[in-house]
Amino acid sequence: MTLRVTDHPILGKLEKKKAVTFTFNDKQYTGYEDESLAAALLANEIRTLRHHEESGSSRGIYCNIGHCFECRVSINGKQGVRACLTPLKGNMIVESHGKLPTPVRDWRSSDE
Amino acid sequence: MNNVIIIGSGPAGLTAAITCAQKGLEVSVIDEYMKPGGRLLGQLYEQPDGSWWNGINESKKLFQQAVNLGVQFYLETPVFNIEKKDSLWVVYTDKETFQTTNLLLATGAAEAPVPIPGWTLPGVMSIGAAQIMTNVHRVKPGNRGLIIGINVLSSAIAMELKLAGVDIACLALPKNNQITHESAHPKKVLDSLLHVAHMAPSTFVKLGSKLMKNNFMKELGVTFYPRNGVKMWDIPIQLKKAVIEIYGEQEVEGVTIASISSKGEVIEGSEENIAVDFVCIAGGLYPLAELAALTGCPFHYIEELGGYVPLHNEQMMTPVEGLFVAGNITGIEGAKVAAAQGKIAGLSIAKRSGKHQLDEDLKDAVQQGADTRKNAYIQFHPEVDSGRRRIQEEWEEYLVNNTVQFF
């Protein structure tokens, strides 16, 4: 079932927009040009945008207007870009960030 | 060089830009979002006269008017610092650095989160996120959701989600803890809910708003509040149920909800699971004011205005020379009040820029702002008037001990 609201009782029909393709973690998807990347991903039913740098737990959009930085992804190689503030362009290469090696931790038990 | 830079292109920023441009000033508007309109974009509700307030159209109208008057827009441009050098403001953005003699902060509001176990799972989002996704981007946040937090904003957005064909299992309270306290207390929530009652077609809530004026009636209202909730726009409002946990392996799969006493305590053994694919958290709005803090502007905590607000007077001036504020950065209110404040700020800026004979206009605009507040359809805090009085008192007290460069 599509999540796109194509017909709205008050806002009317969805205006025709140009479809473009992009990749997210090496898979190809279709979205509308200049819609937010977060919206394009959600319309493709993608909710997990990254994994937490330290815990590795999955994360997605939270505030959707740039305040919380939960939706940060890498776009065309640039890291830490907010998906909710980025207009989608054709051929965009989007990648999730994953868990990082944790430099600060309690090594005592594992190093013994 | 600009006469004025406005940070934020919501109803306050856009109206201020229009007002300044009409008075012949050079105006630039900076906003990090990709579309102008701010939170106005998502708004959609039926007004008392039966017409629809459509935030997208309202935003377009204001934007077009500003563009026609020669206002420069810098969208997708996050501001990360401001500082004053000599008598000029320097505004640092991701793209370029701007300079201006007058700076208006119209940065709006942010949503307060309500931490609940499971709230970082993908599929959990703020209520405003769901609104923007649905109305602006026209993508549903999911097929079936549940809203945690019962307040003016969440009730209004629940109806908007329903309009777009999204199934809402219910609105429920967050589980009582140190952080959620008042928002988890049925009587306190009922108190605030009565202020949206006029928007609801349910006789219980409508009658309630007239009947429950005194505390005794409210106590009775909560005690006898139907266990299955009442319905607003056919969505169950569960004042006597609280969400204990949001669960899911990698993403939201559902929530565990339990019955609570009228004091907000969980009734053991009443837990049940509700399957949903998204959850909205509605913790209320607070003024987004970090940029004002960078300028050294004094702040005051005023609960009726939603939190810490930069000190300002009713002409939207701050004690920092050349710094103005308008919209929700000054206190949480509706878009129409924000726009009225934008007009006041615009006139104040024009006056400081040497435009003459604006005193009458300014006085009228301040009065218009007060009238707009009085006639507001949605009141975010019932005591907003007293909050506004308090900040004005703080301003007057500040003037006793400090010199402020006016115009």
CSV table of N, CA, C and O in Angstrom, one decimal, chain A residues 1-15 17 34-40 42-43 45-51 56-67 69-70 78 82-87, chain B residues 32-35 39 44 52 54 56 60 76 78 94 107 109-114 119-126 128-130 132-143 160 163-164 249-251 277-278 281 288:
chain,number,residue,atom,x,y,z
A,1,MET,N,0.8,-1.2,0.0
A,1,MET,CA,0.0,0.0,0.0
A,1,MET,C,0.9,1.3,0.0
A,1,MET,O,1.8,1.4,0.8
A,2,THR,N,0.6,2.1,-0.9
A,2,THR,CA,1.5,3.3,-1.0
A,2,THR,C,1.2,4.3,0.1
A,2,THR,O,0.1,4.4,0.5
A,3,LEU,N,2.3,5.0,0.6
A,3,LEU,CA,2.1,6.0,1.6
A,3,LEU,C,1.9,7.4,1.0
A,3,LEU,O,1.6,8.3,1.7
A,4,ARG,N,1.9,7.5,-0.3
A,4,ARG,CA,1.7,8.8,-1.0
A,4,ARG,C,0.2,9.2,-0.8
A,4,ARG,O,-0.7,8.4,-1.1
A,5,VAL,N,0.0,10.4,-0.4
A,5,VAL,CA,-1.4,10.9,-0.4
A,5,VAL,C,-1.6,11.6,-1.7
A,5,VAL,O,-1.4,12.8,-1.9
A,6,THR,N,-2.2,10.8,-2.7
A,6,THR,CA,-2.3,11.3,-4.0
A,6,THR,C,-3.6,12.2,-4.1
A,6,THR,O,-3.6,13.2,-4.9
A,7,ASP,N,-4.6,11.9,-3.4
A,7,ASP,CA,-5.8,12.6,-3.4
A,7,ASP,C,-6.2,13.1,-2.0
A,7,ASP,O,-6.3,12.2,-1.1
A,8,HIS,N,-6.3,14.4,-1.8
A,8,HIS,CA,-6.6,14.9,-0.4
A,8,HIS,C,-7.9,15.6,-0.5
A,8,HIS,O,-8.1,16.5,-1.3
A,9,PRO,N,-8.8,15.4,0.5
A,9,PRO,CA,-10.1,16.0,0.4
A,9,PRO,C,-10.1,17.6,0.5
A,9,PRO,O,-11.0,18.2,-0.1
A,10,ILE,N,-9.0,18.2,1.1
A,10,ILE,CA,-9.0,19.6,1.1
A,10,ILE,C,-7.8,20.1,0.2
A,10,ILE,O,-8.0,21.1,-0.5
A,11,LEU,N,-6.7,19.5,0.2
A,11,LEU,CA,-5.5,19.9,-0.5
A,11,LEU,C,-5.6,19.5,-2.0
A,11,LEU,O,-4.8,20.0,-2.8
A,12,GLY,N,-6.5,18.6,-2.3
A,12,GLY,CA,-6.6,18.3,-3.7
A,12,GLY,C,-5.7,17.2,-4.2
A,12,GLY,O,-5.1,16.5,-3.4
A,13,LYS,N,-5.6,17.1,-5.5
A,13,LYS,CA,-4.7,16.1,-6.1
A,13,LYS,C,-3.2,16.5,-6.0
A,13,LYS,O,-2.9,17.6,-6.1
A,14,LEU,N,-2.4,15.5,-5.9
A,14,LEU,CA,-0.9,15.7,-5.9
A,14,LEU,C,-0.5,16.3,-7.3
A,14,LEU,O,-0.9,15.7,-8.3
A,15,GLU,N,0.2,17.4,-7.2
A,15,GLU,CA,0.6,18.0,-8.5
A,15,GLU,C,1.7,17.1,-9.2
A,15,GLU,O,2.5,16.4,-8.5
A,17,LYS,N,4.9,15.9,-10.6
A,17,LYS,CA,6.3,16.2,-10.4
A,17,LYS,C,7.2,15.3,-11.1
A,17,LYS,O,6.8,14.2,-11.5
A,34,ASP,N,13.2,17.4,-6.0
A,34,ASP,CA,13.1,18.5,-5.0
A,34,ASP,C,12.1,18.2,-3.9
A,34,ASP,O,11.9,19.1,-3.1
A,35,GLU,N,11.6,17.0,-3.8
A,35,GLU,CA,10.9,16.7,-2.5
A,35,GLU,C,12.0,16.4,-1.5
A,35,GLU,O,13.2,16.2,-1.9
A,36,SER,N,11.7,16.4,-0.2
A,36,SER,CA,12.8,16.2,0.8
A,36,SER,C,13.2,14.7,0.6
A,36,SER,O,12.4,13.8,0.4
A,37,LEU,N,14.5,14.5,0.8
A,37,LEU,CA,15.0,13.1,0.8
A,37,LEU,C,14.3,12.2,1.8
A,37,LEU,O,14.0,11.1,1.6
A,38,ALA,N,14.0,12.8,3.0
A,38,ALA,CA,13.4,12.0,4.0
A,38,ALA,C,12.0,11.6,3.6
A,38,ALA,O,11.6,10.4,3.8
A,39,ALA,N,11.3,12.4,2.8
A,39,ALA,CA,10.0,12.1,2.3
A,39,ALA,C,10.1,11.0,1.2
A,39,ALA,O,9.3,10.0,1.2
A,40,ALA,N,11.1,11.2,0.4
A,40,ALA,CA,11.3,10.2,-0.7
A,40,ALA,C,11.6,8.8,-0.1
A,40,ALA,O,11.1,7.8,-0.6
A,42,LEU,N,10.8,7.7,2.9
A,42,LEU,CA,9.6,7.2,3.6
A,42,LEU,C,8.6,6.6,2.6
A,42,LEU,O,7.9,5.6,2.8
A,43,ALA,N,8.4,7.4,1.5
A,43,ALA,CA,7.5,6.9,0.5
A,43,ALA,C,7.9,5.6,-0.1
A,43,ALA,O,7.1,4.8,-0.6
A,45,GLU,N,9.0,3.4,1.9
A,45,GLU,CA,8.9,2.6,3.1
A,45,GLU,C,10.2,2.3,3.8
A,45,GLU,O,10.4,1.3,4.5
A,46,ILE,N,11.1,3.3,3.6
A,46,ILE,CA,12.4,3.2,4.3
A,46,ILE,C,12.3,4.1,5.6
A,46,ILE,O,12.2,5.3,5.4
A,47,ARG,N,12.4,3.4,6.7
A,47,ARG,CA,12.3,4.2,8.0
A,47,ARG,C,13.7,4.3,8.7
A,47,ARG,O,13.9,5.2,9.4
A,48,THR,N,14.5,3.3,8.5
A,48,THR,CA,15.8,3.3,9.2
A,48,THR,C,16.8,4.0,8.3
A,48,THR,O,17.2,3.5,7.2
A,49,LEU,N,17.3,5.2,8.8
A,49,LEU,CA,18.2,6.0,8.0
A,49,LEU,C,19.6,5.8,8.4
A,49,LEU,O,20.5,6.1,7.6
A,50,ARG,N,19.9,5.3,9.6
A,50,ARG,CA,21.2,5.2,10.1
A,50,ARG,C,21.2,4.2,11.3
A,50,ARG,O,20.1,3.9,11.8
A,51,HIS,N,22.4,3.9,11.7
A,51,HIS,CA,22.6,3.2,13.0
A,51,HIS,C,23.4,4.0,13.9
A,51,HIS,O,24.4,4.6,13.5
A,56,GLY,N,24.8,1.3,17.9
A,56,GLY,CA,24.4,0.6,16.7
A,56,GLY,C,22.9,0.4,16.6
A,56,GLY,O,22.4,-0.2,15.6
A,57,SER,N,22.1,1.0,17.4
A,57,SER,CA,20.7,0.9,17.3
A,57,SER,C,20.1,1.7,16.1
A,57,SER,O,20.7,2.7,15.8
A,58,SER,N,19.0,1.2,15.6
A,58,SER,CA,18.5,1.9,14.3
A,58,SER,C,17.8,3.2,14.7
A,58,SER,O,17.2,3.3,15.7
A,59,ARG,N,18.0,4.1,13.8
A,59,ARG,CA,17.4,5.5,13.9
A,59,ARG,C,16.7,5.9,12.6
A,59,ARG,O,17.2,5.6,11.5
A,60,GLY,N,15.7,6.8,12.8
A,60,GLY,CA,15.0,7.4,11.6
A,60,GLY,C,14.7,8.8,11.8
A,60,GLY,O,15.3,9.5,12.7
A,61,ILE,N,13.8,9.4,11.0
A,61,ILE,CA,13.5,10.8,11.2
A,61,ILE,C,12.8,11.0,12.6
A,61,ILE,O,12.1,10.1,13.1
A,62,TYR,N,13.0,12.1,13.2
A,62,TYR,CA,12.2,12.4,14.4
A,62,TYR,C,11.5,13.7,14.3
A,62,TYR,O,10.3,13.7,14.3
A,63,CYS,N,12.2,14.9,14.1
A,63,CYS,CA,11.5,16.1,14.0
A,63,CYS,C,11.1,16.6,12.6
A,63,CYS,O,10.1,17.3,12.5
A,64,ASN,N,11.8,16.1,11.6
A,64,ASN,CA,11.5,16.3,10.2
A,64,ASN,C,11.6,17.8,9.8
A,64,ASN,O,11.2,18.1,8.6
A,65,ILE,N,12.2,18.7,10.6
A,65,ILE,CA,12.4,20.1,10.2
A,65,ILE,C,13.8,20.6,10.6
A,65,ILE,O,14.0,21.8,10.8
A,66,GLY,N,14.7,19.6,10.8
A,66,GLY,CA,16.1,20.1,10.9
A,66,GLY,C,16.6,20.3,12.3
A,66,GLY,O,17.8,20.6,12.5
A,67,HIS,N,15.8,20.2,13.3
A,67,HIS,CA,16.2,20.5,14.7
A,67,HIS,C,17.0,19.4,15.3
A,67,HIS,O,18.0,19.6,16.1
A,69,PHE,N,18.6,16.4,14.1
A,69,PHE,CA,19.8,15.7,13.5
A,69,PHE,C,19.7,14.2,13.6
A,69,PHE,O,20.7,13.5,13.4
A,70,GLU,N,18.5,13.6,13.8
A,70,GLU,CA,18.4,12.2,13.9
A,70,GLU,C,18.5,11.6,12.5
A,70,GLU,O,18.8,10.4,12.3
A,78,LYS,N,29.3,13.2,1.2
A,78,LYS,CA,29.4,14.2,2.3
A,78,LYS,C,28.6,13.6,3.5
A,78,LYS,O,27.4,13.3,3.4
A,82,ARG,N,21.5,16.3,6.9
A,82,ARG,CA,20.1,16.1,7.3
A,82,ARG,C,19.2,15.7,6.1
A,82,ARG,O,19.0,16.6,5.3
A,83,ALA,N,18.6,14.5,6.1
A,83,ALA,CA,17.8,14.1,5.0
A,83,ALA,C,16.5,14.9,4.9
A,83,ALA,O,16.0,15.2,3.8
A,84,CYS,N,16.0,15.4,6.1
A,84,CYS,CA,14.8,16.2,6.1
A,84,CYS,C,14.9,17.6,5.4
A,84,CYS,O,13.9,18.2,5.1
A,85,LEU,N,16.1,18.1,5.3
A,85,LEU,CA,16.3,19.4,4.8
A,85,LEU,C,16.9,19.4,3.4
A,85,LEU,O,17.2,20.4,2.8
A,86,THR,N,17.1,18.2,2.8
A,86,THR,CA,17.8,18.0,1.5
A,86,THR,C,16.8,17.8,0.4
A,86,THR,O,16.1,16.7,0.4
A,87,PRO,N,16.7,18.6,-0.6
A,87,PRO,CA,15.8,18.3,-1.7
A,87,PRO,C,16.4,17.2,-2.6
A,87,PRO,O,17.6,17.2,-2.8
B,32,GLU,N,16.7,27.8,6.9
B,32,GLU,CA,17.4,26.5,6.5
B,32,GLU,C,16.4,25.5,5.8
B,32,GLU,O,16.9,24.6,5.2
B,33,TYR,N,15.1,25.7,5.8
B,33,TYR,CA,14.2,24.8,5.2
B,33,TYR,C,14.2,25.1,3.7
B,33,TYR,O,14.6,26.1,3.2
B,34,MET,N,13.7,24.1,2.9
B,34,MET,CA,13.7,24.3,1.5
B,34,MET,C,12.5,25.1,0.9
B,34,MET,O,12.5,25.4,-0.2
B,35,LYS,N,11.5,25.2,1.8
B,35,LYS,CA,10.3,26.0,1.4
B,35,LYS,C,10.1,27.1,2.4
B,35,LYS,O,10.3,26.9,3.6
B,39,ARG,N,6.3,26.7,10.2
B,39,ARG,CA,5.3,25.8,10.7
B,39,ARG,C,3.9,26.1,10.1
B,39,ARG,O,3.0,25.3,10.2
B,44,LEU,N,-3.7,23.1,8.7
B,44,LEU,CA,-4.9,22.8,7.9
B,44,LEU,C,-6.0,22.6,8.9
B,44,LEU,O,-6.1,21.6,9.5
B,52,TRP,N,-11.6,26.8,5.1
B,52,TRP,CA,-10.4,26.1,5.6
B,52,TRP,C,-9.2,27.0,5.6
B,52,TRP,O,-8.9,27.7,4.6
B,54,ASN,N,-5.6,27.0,5.1
B,54,ASN,CA,-4.7,26.2,4.4
B,54,ASN,C,-3.3,26.8,4.4
B,54,ASN,O,-3.0,27.8,3.7
B,56,ILE,N,-0.4,26.0,3.4
B,56,ILE,CA,0.4,26.0,2.1
B,56,ILE,C,0.1,27.2,1.3
B,56,ILE,O,0.9,27.9,0.9
B,60,LYS,N,2.4,30.5,0.5
B,60,LYS,CA,2.6,30.9,-0.9
B,60,LYS,C,2.3,32.4,-1.1
B,60,LYS,O,3.0,33.1,-1.7
B,76,GLU,N,17.3,27.0,2.3
B,76,GLU,CA,18.4,25.9,2.5
B,76,GLU,C,19.7,26.5,3.0
B,76,GLU,O,20.7,26.1,2.6
B,78,PRO,N,21.4,27.2,6.5
B,78,PRO,CA,21.4,27.3,8.0
B,78,PRO,C,22.3,28.3,8.5
B,78,PRO,O,23.5,28.5,8.1
B,94,ASP,N,26.0,28.5,6.3
B,94,ASP,CA,26.7,27.4,5.6
B,94,ASP,C,27.2,27.9,4.3
B,94,ASP,O,28.1,27.3,3.7
B,107,THR,N,12.7,32.7,14.5
B,107,THR,CA,13.1,31.3,14.4
B,107,THR,C,12.0,30.4,14.8
B,107,THR,O,12.2,29.1,14.7
B,109,ALA,N,9.5,27.9,16.8
B,109,ALA,CA,9.4,27.0,18.0
B,109,ALA,C,10.0,25.7,17.7
B,109,ALA,O,10.1,25.3,16.5
B,110,ALA,N,10.4,24.9,18.7
B,110,ALA,CA,10.8,23.5,18.5
B,110,ALA,C,9.9,22.7,19.4
B,110,ALA,O,9.2,23.2,20.3
B,111,GLU,N,9.8,21.4,19.1
B,111,GLU,CA,9.0,20.5,19.9
B,111,GLU,C,9.7,19.8,21.0
B,111,GLU,O,10.8,19.3,20.8
B,112,ALA,N,9.1,19.9,22.2
B,112,ALA,CA,9.7,19.2,23.4
B,112,ALA,C,9.5,17.7,23.2
B,112,ALA,O,8.4,17.3,23.0
B,113,PRO,N,10.6,16.9,23.4
B,113,PRO,CA,10.4,15.5,23.3
B,113,PRO,C,9.8,14.9,24.6
B,113,PRO,O,10.0,15.6,25.6
B,114,VAL,N,9.2,13.8,24.6
B,114,VAL,CA,8.8,13.1,25.8
B,114,VAL,C,9.5,11.7,25.7
B,114,VAL,O,9.0,10.8,25.0
B,119,TRP,N,11.5,5.1,22.4
B,119,TRP,CA,11.2,6.3,21.6
B,119,TRP,C,12.3,6.6,20.5
B,119,TRP,O,12.1,7.5,19.7
B,120,THR,N,13.4,5.9,20.5
B,120,THR,CA,14.4,6.1,19.4
B,120,THR,C,14.2,5.2,18.2
B,120,THR,O,14.9,5.3,17.2
B,121,LEU,N,13.2,4.3,18.3
B,121,LEU,CA,13.0,3.4,17.2
B,121,LEU,C,12.5,4.1,16.0
B,121,LEU,O,11.7,5.1,16.1
B,122,PRO,N,13.0,3.8,14.8
B,122,PRO,CA,12.5,4.4,13.6
B,122,PRO,C,11.0,4.1,13.5
B,122,PRO,O,10.5,3.0,13.7
B,123,GLY,N,10.3,5.2,13.1
B,123,GLY,CA,8.8,5.1,13.1
B,123,GLY,C,8.2,6.0,14.3
B,123,GLY,O,7.1,6.3,14.2
B,124,VAL,N,9.1,6.3,15.2
B,124,VAL,CA,8.6,7.3,16.3
B,124,VAL,C,9.1,8.6,15.8
B,124,VAL,O,10.2,8.9,15.4
B,125,MET,N,8.1,9.6,15.8
B,125,MET,CA,8.5,10.9,15.4
B,125,MET,C,7.7,11.9,16.2
B,125,MET,O,6.7,11.6,16.8
B,126,SER,N,8.1,13.2,16.1
B,126,SER,CA,7.3,14.2,16.7
B,126,SER,C,6.0,14.4,16.0
B,126,SER,O,5.9,14.1,14.8
B,128,GLY,N,4.7,17.1,15.0
B,128,GLY,CA,4.9,18.1,13.9
B,128,GLY,C,5.6,17.4,12.6
B,128,GLY,O,5.3,17.8,11.5
B,129,ALA,N,6.4,16.4,12.9
B,129,ALA,CA,7.0,15.7,11.8
B,129,ALA,C,6.0,15.0,11.0
B,129,ALA,O,6.0,15.0,9.7
B,130,ALA,N,5.0,14.4,11.6
B,130,ALA,CA,3.9,13.7,10.9
B,130,ALA,C,3.1,14.7,10.1
B,130,ALA,O,2.6,14.4,9.0
B,132,ILE,N,4.1,17.7,8.8
B,132,ILE,CA,4.8,18.1,7.6
B,132,ILE,C,4.8,17.0,6.6
B,132,ILE,O,4.6,17.3,5.4
B,133,MET,N,5.1,15.8,7.0
B,133,MET,CA,5.2,14.7,6.1
B,133,MET,C,3.9,14.5,5.3
B,133,MET,O,3.8,14.4,4.1
B,134,THR,N,2.8,14.6,6.1
B,134,THR,CA,1.4,14.3,5.5
B,134,THR,C,1.0,15.5,4.6
B,134,THR,O,0.6,15.3,3.4
B,135,ASN,N,1.0,16.7,5.2
B,135,ASN,CA,0.3,17.8,4.5
B,135,ASN,C,1.3,18.5,3.4
B,135,ASN,O,0.8,19.0,2.4
B,136,VAL,N,2.6,18.6,3.8
B,136,VAL,CA,3.5,19.3,2.9
B,136,VAL,C,4.1,18.4,1.9
B,136,VAL,O,4.1,18.6,0.7
B,137,HIS,N,4.6,17.2,2.3
B,137,HIS,CA,5.3,16.3,1.4
B,137,HIS,C,4.3,15.3,0.9
B,137,HIS,O,4.7,14.5,-0.1
B,138,ARG,N,3.2,15.2,1.4
B,138,ARG,CA,2.1,14.3,1.0
B,138,ARG,C,2.6,12.8,1.0
B,138,ARG,O,2.3,12.0,0.1
B,139,VAL,N,3.3,12.5,2.1
B,139,VAL,CA,3.6,11.1,2.4
B,139,VAL,C,3.1,10.8,3.8
B,139,VAL,O,3.4,11.5,4.7
B,140,LYS,N,2.3,9.7,3.9
B,140,LYS,CA,1.8,9.4,5.2
B,140,LYS,C,2.9,8.9,6.1
B,140,LYS,O,3.8,8.1,5.6
B,141,PRO,N,2.9,9.2,7.4
B,141,PRO,CA,3.9,8.7,8.3
B,141,PRO,C,3.8,7.2,8.5
B,141,PRO,O,4.8,6.6,9.0
B,142,GLY,N,2.7,6.6,8.1
B,142,GLY,CA,2.5,5.2,8.2
B,142,GLY,C,1.1,4.9,7.9
B,142,GLY,O,0.3,5.8,7.6
B,143,ASN,N,0.7,3.6,8.1
B,143,ASN,CA,-0.7,3.3,7.8
B,143,ASN,C,-1.6,3.4,9.1
B,143,ASN,O,-2.8,3.7,9.0
B,160,GLU,N,-5.9,16.2,11.2
B,160,GLU,CA,-5.3,16.4,9.8
B,160,GLU,C,-4.9,15.0,9.3
B,160,GLU,O,-5.0,14.8,8.1
B,163,LEU,N,-7.8,13.2,8.0
B,163,LEU,CA,-8.2,13.8,6.7
B,163,LEU,C,-7.5,13.1,5.5
B,163,LEU,O,-8.0,12.9,4.5
B,164,ALA,N,-6.2,12.9,5.8
B,164,ALA,CA,-5.3,12.3,4.7
B,164,ALA,C,-5.5,10.8,4.6
B,164,ALA,O,-4.8,10.2,3.8
B,249,GLU,N,11.5,-4.7,17.0
B,249,GLU,CA,12.8,-5.3,16.9
B,249,GLU,C,13.8,-4.2,16.3
B,249,GLU,O,14.7,-3.7,17.0
B,250,GLN,N,13.6,-3.7,15.1
B,250,GLN,CA,14.4,-2.7,14.5
B,250,GLN,C,13.6,-1.4,14.3
B,250,GLN,O,14.2,-0.3,14.2
B,251,GLU,N,12.3,-1.5,14.1
B,251,GLU,CA,11.4,-0.4,13.9
B,251,GLU,C,10.2,-0.6,14.7
B,251,GLU,O,10.0,-1.6,15.3
B,277,ASP,N,2.3,1.0,13.0
B,277,ASP,CA,3.6,1.1,12.3
B,277,ASP,C,4.3,2.5,12.5
B,277,ASP,O,5.4,2.8,12.0
B,278,PHE,N,3.6,3.4,13.2
B,278,PHE,CA,4.3,4.7,13.6
B,278,PHE,C,3.7,5.2,14.9
B,278,PHE,O,2.6,4.9,15.3
B,281,ILE,N,5.0,11.6,19.1
B,281,ILE,CA,5.1,12.1,20.4
B,281,ILE,C,4.8,13.6,20.4
B,281,ILE,O,5.4,14.4,19.6
B,288,LEU,N,12.2,28.6,20.1
B,288,LEU,CA,13.6,28.3,19.6
B,288,LEU,C,14.4,29.5,19.6
B,288,LEU,O,14.3,30.3,18.7
